[in-house]
């Protein structure tokens, strides 16, 4: 199953209210830590302009401003999530530093080489063509700028993976049900969609898509015993140039 826009929009429409708080609880406190790690991969600062793709309720955008002092544009296709993001930013006095716009990662409404950095969170399971989407993300980066991506993953160690399957298959939907029907559906969706994505795109093939998009110096870091993964690299000055992950970074989580 490929979860495209038709699946993502209804799924997220019911999650916007209290999204970050509930996501932190249901991830056992890991989601905020993963996002901080993601933001810290970008070598940007004041005067730089960063694009946050699949910004949702603007949690990563707010972290970028707070930790890096940069200007941020966030883009998402969900009106409900963007509305929650605008409220979050206004409450924190960050609405002047972050612009939120509606749009799709597959067709970004920005010129080539527009941004000094790019973050993207939990996106690739929802697009029909991950390779084309990665090319589109790379297109709007200036040469030498960094793209950092956070995705859910599957633990490599069999015992940990068994616990992961139990948690995502039983505990997560049950806990989500306490927060409402939308969170129950989200929990069940995660249990199916994460293994499905990596069955279609194992990590070596996924890294090849990043390279083919024109990203070099790829680094990979599994987080929380392999429950998530951050991949980051820089846009090459010559699109399509190949690279290999740095040898000191683990690249397997399945």
Short mmCIF file of C-alpha atoms in Angstrom, two decimals:
data_model
loop_
_atom_site.label_atom_id
_atom_site.label_comp_id
_atom_site.label_asym_id
_atom_site.label_seq_id
_atom_site.Cartn_x
_atom_site.Cartn_y
_atom_site.Cartn_z
CA UNK A 1 0.00 0.00 0.00
CA UNK A 2 1.28 3.43 -0.87
CA UNK A 3 -0.14 6.21 1.27
CA UNK A 4 -0.55 9.21 -1.00
CA UNK A 5 -2.30 12.51 -0.52
CA UNK A 6 -5.75 10.89 -0.45
CA UNK A 7 -4.76 8.84 2.61
CA UNK A 8 -2.68 11.47 4.37
CA UNK A 9 -5.17 14.35 4.37
CA UNK A 10 -8.03 12.55 6.19
CA UNK A 11 -5.53 10.88 8.52
CA UNK A 12 -4.02 14.15 9.72
CA UNK A 13 -7.20 16.21 9.71
CA UNK A 14 -8.25 14.71 13.03
CA UNK A 15 -4.80 14.84 14.66
CA UNK A 16 -3.99 18.55 14.61
CA UNK A 17 -5.41 19.48 18.03
CA UNK A 18 -2.81 18.57 20.64
CA UNK A 19 -0.67 16.80 18.02
CA UNK A 20 2.80 17.45 19.48
CA UNK A 21 1.82 16.61 23.05
CA UNK A 22 0.15 13.36 22.09
CA UNK A 23 2.92 12.41 19.66
CA UNK A 24 5.45 12.85 22.45
CA UNK A 25 3.43 10.67 24.82
CA UNK A 26 2.75 7.92 22.28
CA UNK A 27 6.42 7.83 21.21
CA UNK A 28 7.45 7.48 24.87
CA UNK A 29 9.03 10.92 24.76
CA UNK A 30 11.21 10.18 21.74
CA UNK A 31 9.57 12.32 19.03
CA UNK A 32 10.79 15.69 20.44
CA UNK A 33 14.30 14.27 20.89
CA UNK A 34 14.36 13.00 17.30
CA UNK A 35 13.34 16.42 16.01
CA UNK A 36 16.04 18.18 18.03
CA UNK A 37 18.62 15.78 16.60
CA UNK A 38 17.30 16.50 13.10
CA UNK A 39 17.59 20.26 13.56
CA UNK A 40 21.13 19.94 14.88
CA UNK A 41 22.25 18.32 11.61
CA UNK A 42 21.82 21.62 9.74
CA UNK A 43 24.85 23.98 9.75
CA UNK A 44 22.72 27.13 9.47
CA UNK A 45 22.39 30.30 11.51
CA UNK A 46 21.07 33.86 11.54
CA UNK A 47 20.65 35.18 8.02
CA UNK A 48 20.00 31.73 6.56
CA UNK A 49 16.63 30.67 5.14
CA UNK A 50 15.52 27.07 5.79
CA UNK A 51 12.62 25.16 4.27
CA UNK A 52 10.76 22.77 6.59
CA UNK A 53 8.81 20.28 4.47
CA UNK A 54 5.82 18.40 5.94
CA UNK A 55 5.99 20.98 8.71
CA UNK A 56 2.72 19.87 10.32
CA UNK A 57 2.19 21.93 13.46
CA UNK A 58 5.56 23.68 12.95
CA UNK A 59 7.43 21.88 15.77
CA UNK A 60 10.61 21.52 13.70
CA UNK A 61 10.23 25.07 12.36
CA UNK A 62 10.07 26.40 15.92
CA UNK A 63 13.14 24.33 16.88
CA UNK A 64 15.04 25.73 13.90
CA UNK A 65 14.34 29.30 14.97
CA UNK A 66 15.09 28.61 18.62
CA UNK A 67 18.25 26.54 18.14
CA UNK A 68 19.65 28.07 14.95
CA UNK A 69 18.21 31.58 14.78
CA UNK A 70 17.43 31.22 11.09
CA UNK A 71 14.39 32.26 9.08
CA UNK A 72 12.05 29.39 8.21
CA UNK A 73 9.40 28.66 5.63
CA UNK A 74 7.23 25.66 6.49
CA UNK A 75 5.09 23.86 3.93
CA UNK A 76 2.39 21.24 4.44
CA UNK A 77 -0.66 19.99 2.56
CA UNK A 78 -2.95 19.74 5.62
CA UNK A 79 -4.98 22.89 6.37
CA UNK A 80 -5.76 21.63 9.87
CA UNK A 81 -2.12 21.04 10.75
CA UNK A 82 -1.09 24.43 9.35
CA UNK A 83 -3.79 26.15 11.40
CA UNK A 84 -2.49 24.44 14.54
CA UNK A 85 1.03 25.45 13.56
CA UNK A 86 0.06 29.10 13.20
CA UNK A 87 -1.49 29.04 16.67
CA UNK A 88 1.65 27.44 18.11
CA UNK A 89 3.92 30.04 16.52
CA UNK A 90 1.74 32.96 17.59
CA UNK A 91 1.68 31.72 21.19
CA UNK A 92 5.48 31.59 21.18
CA UNK A 93 5.94 34.91 19.41
CA UNK A 94 7.61 33.18 16.44
CA UNK A 95 5.10 33.99 13.72
CA UNK A 96 7.39 36.74 12.43
CA UNK A 97 10.28 34.29 11.98
CA UNK A 98 8.31 31.47 10.33
CA UNK A 99 6.08 31.62 7.27
CA UNK A 100 3.68 28.70 6.81
CA UNK A 101 2.35 27.94 3.34
CA UNK A 102 0.08 25.28 1.88
CA UNK A 103 1.60 23.03 -0.75
CA UNK A 104 2.92 19.59 -1.66
CA UNK A 105 6.45 18.27 -1.39
CA UNK A 106 6.12 16.77 -4.87
CA UNK A 107 5.56 20.24 -6.39
CA UNK A 108 7.29 22.88 -4.28
CA UNK A 109 6.25 26.45 -5.20
CA UNK A 110 9.80 27.82 -4.95
CA UNK A 111 12.56 28.61 -7.47
CA UNK A 112 15.69 26.49 -7.83
CA UNK A 113 18.41 26.95 -5.17
CA UNK A 114 16.17 29.05 -2.91
CA UNK A 115 17.16 27.73 0.53
CA UNK A 116 20.25 27.42 2.74
CA UNK A 117 18.98 24.22 4.36
CA UNK A 118 16.01 21.87 4.34
CA UNK A 119 14.37 19.63 6.93
CA UNK A 120 11.72 17.03 6.17
CA UNK A 121 9.83 14.89 8.67
CA UNK A 122 7.87 11.62 8.21
CA UNK A 123 7.20 12.29 4.52
CA UNK A 124 8.33 9.54 2.20
CA UNK A 125 5.71 6.95 3.24
CA UNK A 126 3.01 9.33 1.98
CA UNK A 127 4.25 10.09 -1.52
CA UNK A 128 3.68 8.04 -4.65
CA UNK A 129 7.23 8.50 -5.99
CA UNK A 130 9.94 8.95 -3.30
CA UNK A 131 12.68 9.32 -5.92
CA UNK A 132 10.91 12.19 -7.68
CA UNK A 133 10.07 13.81 -4.35
CA UNK A 134 13.71 13.72 -3.23
CA UNK A 135 14.75 15.31 -6.52
CA UNK A 136 12.20 18.06 -5.94
CA UNK A 137 13.48 18.67 -2.42
CA UNK A 138 17.06 18.86 -3.65
CA UNK A 139 16.09 21.23 -6.46
CA UNK A 140 15.25 24.07 -4.07
CA UNK A 141 18.51 23.74 -2.10
CA UNK A 142 21.46 25.93 -2.98
CA UNK A 143 24.63 23.96 -3.87
CA UNK A 144 26.47 22.91 -0.73
CA UNK A 145 23.38 23.24 1.50
CA UNK A 146 22.24 20.39 3.77
CA UNK A 147 19.05 18.35 3.60
CA UNK A 148 18.13 16.41 6.75
CA UNK A 149 15.29 13.88 6.87
CA UNK A 150 13.60 12.15 9.82
CA UNK A 151 11.60 8.99 9.24
CA UNK A 152 10.22 6.17 11.35
CA UNK A 153 12.23 2.97 11.03
CA UNK A 154 12.30 -0.67 12.15
CA UNK A 155 14.85 -1.93 14.69
CA UNK A 156 17.52 -4.28 13.36
CA UNK A 157 17.89 -6.54 16.39
CA UNK A 158 15.26 -9.32 16.38
CA UNK A 159 14.33 -8.96 20.05
CA UNK A 160 13.93 -5.20 19.78
CA UNK A 161 12.01 -5.56 16.53
CA UNK A 162 9.61 -7.98 18.20
CA UNK A 163 8.98 -5.44 20.95
CA UNK A 164 8.53 -2.74 18.29
CA UNK A 165 5.92 -4.84 16.47
CA UNK A 166 4.10 -5.48 19.72
CA UNK A 167 4.10 -1.81 20.64
CA UNK A 168 3.02 -0.51 17.23
CA UNK A 169 0.52 -3.32 16.68
CA UNK A 170 -1.14 -3.47 20.10
CA UNK A 171 -0.05 -0.81 22.58
CA UNK A 172 0.05 2.18 20.24
CA UNK A 173 -3.46 1.73 18.79
CA UNK A 174 -4.87 1.01 22.25
CA UNK A 175 -3.19 4.08 23.75
CA UNK A 176 -4.21 6.14 20.76
CA UNK A 177 -7.82 5.12 21.25
CA UNK A 178 -7.79 6.90 24.60
CA UNK A 179 -7.01 10.13 22.73
CA UNK A 180 -9.79 9.60 20.19
CA UNK A 181 -10.71 7.63 17.06
CA UNK A 182 -8.27 9.59 14.85
CA UNK A 183 -5.32 8.56 17.00
CA UNK A 184 -6.49 4.93 17.03
CA UNK A 185 -6.54 4.99 13.22
CA UNK A 186 -3.11 6.65 13.14
CA UNK A 187 -1.65 3.96 15.39
CA UNK A 188 -2.98 1.17 13.21
CA UNK A 189 -1.76 2.96 10.09
CA UNK A 190 1.80 3.27 11.43
CA UNK A 191 1.95 -0.44 12.24
CA UNK A 192 1.19 -1.28 8.60
CA UNK A 193 2.82 1.54 6.68
CA UNK A 194 6.32 1.47 8.18
CA UNK A 195 7.13 -2.19 7.33
CA UNK A 196 5.42 -1.75 3.96
CA UNK A 197 7.64 1.22 3.09
CA UNK A 198 10.89 -0.56 3.97
CA UNK A 199 9.80 -3.70 2.16
CA UNK A 200 9.55 -1.56 -0.97
CA UNK A 201 12.56 0.64 -0.18
CA UNK A 202 15.20 -1.13 1.96
CA UNK A 203 17.81 1.23 3.41
CA UNK A 204 20.48 0.67 0.70
CA UNK A 205 17.91 1.42 -2.00
CA UNK A 206 16.65 4.43 -0.06
CA UNK A 207 20.16 5.84 0.20
CA UNK A 208 20.58 5.31 -3.53
CA UNK A 209 17.52 7.53 -4.10
CA UNK A 210 19.12 10.28 -2.01
CA UNK A 211 22.32 10.04 -4.06
CA UNK A 212 20.46 9.98 -7.36
CA UNK A 213 18.68 13.17 -6.29
CA UNK A 214 22.08 14.91 -6.08
CA UNK A 215 22.90 14.61 -2.38
CA UNK A 216 26.45 13.76 -1.31
CA UNK A 217 28.29 13.02 1.93
CA UNK A 218 25.30 11.08 3.21
CA UNK A 219 25.22 10.31 6.92
CA UNK A 220 22.79 7.93 8.63
CA UNK A 221 21.89 7.71 12.31
CA UNK A 222 19.37 5.22 13.70
CA UNK A 223 17.76 6.59 16.88
CA UNK A 224 16.01 4.97 19.85
CA UNK A 225 17.22 1.41 19.13
CA UNK A 226 16.28 1.83 15.45
CA UNK A 227 12.75 3.14 15.90
CA UNK A 228 13.63 6.20 13.83
CA UNK A 229 16.36 7.21 11.42
CA UNK A 230 17.84 10.55 10.37
CA UNK A 231 19.55 10.80 6.99
CA UNK A 232 21.39 13.92 5.97
CA UNK A 233 23.66 15.11 3.18
CA UNK A 234 24.53 18.12 1.05
CA UNK A 235 23.44 19.12 -2.40
CA UNK A 236 26.32 18.54 -4.77
CA UNK A 237 27.39 21.31 -7.09
CA UNK A 238 26.85 18.83 -9.91
CA UNK A 239 23.43 17.15 -9.70
CA UNK A 240 23.50 13.39 -9.70
CA UNK A 241 27.04 13.01 -8.35
CA UNK A 242 27.42 9.82 -6.33
CA UNK A 243 28.59 9.50 -2.75
CA UNK A 244 28.85 6.91 -0.01
CA UNK A 245 27.77 7.13 3.64
CA UNK A 246 30.62 8.04 5.99
CA UNK A 247 32.23 4.83 7.29
CA UNK A 248 31.92 5.79 10.96
CA UNK A 249 28.12 5.98 10.85
CA UNK A 250 25.91 2.88 11.19
CA UNK A 251 23.66 2.43 8.18
CA UNK A 252 21.59 -0.64 9.03
CA UNK A 253 18.42 -0.74 11.04
CA UNK A 254 16.56 -3.65 9.48
#
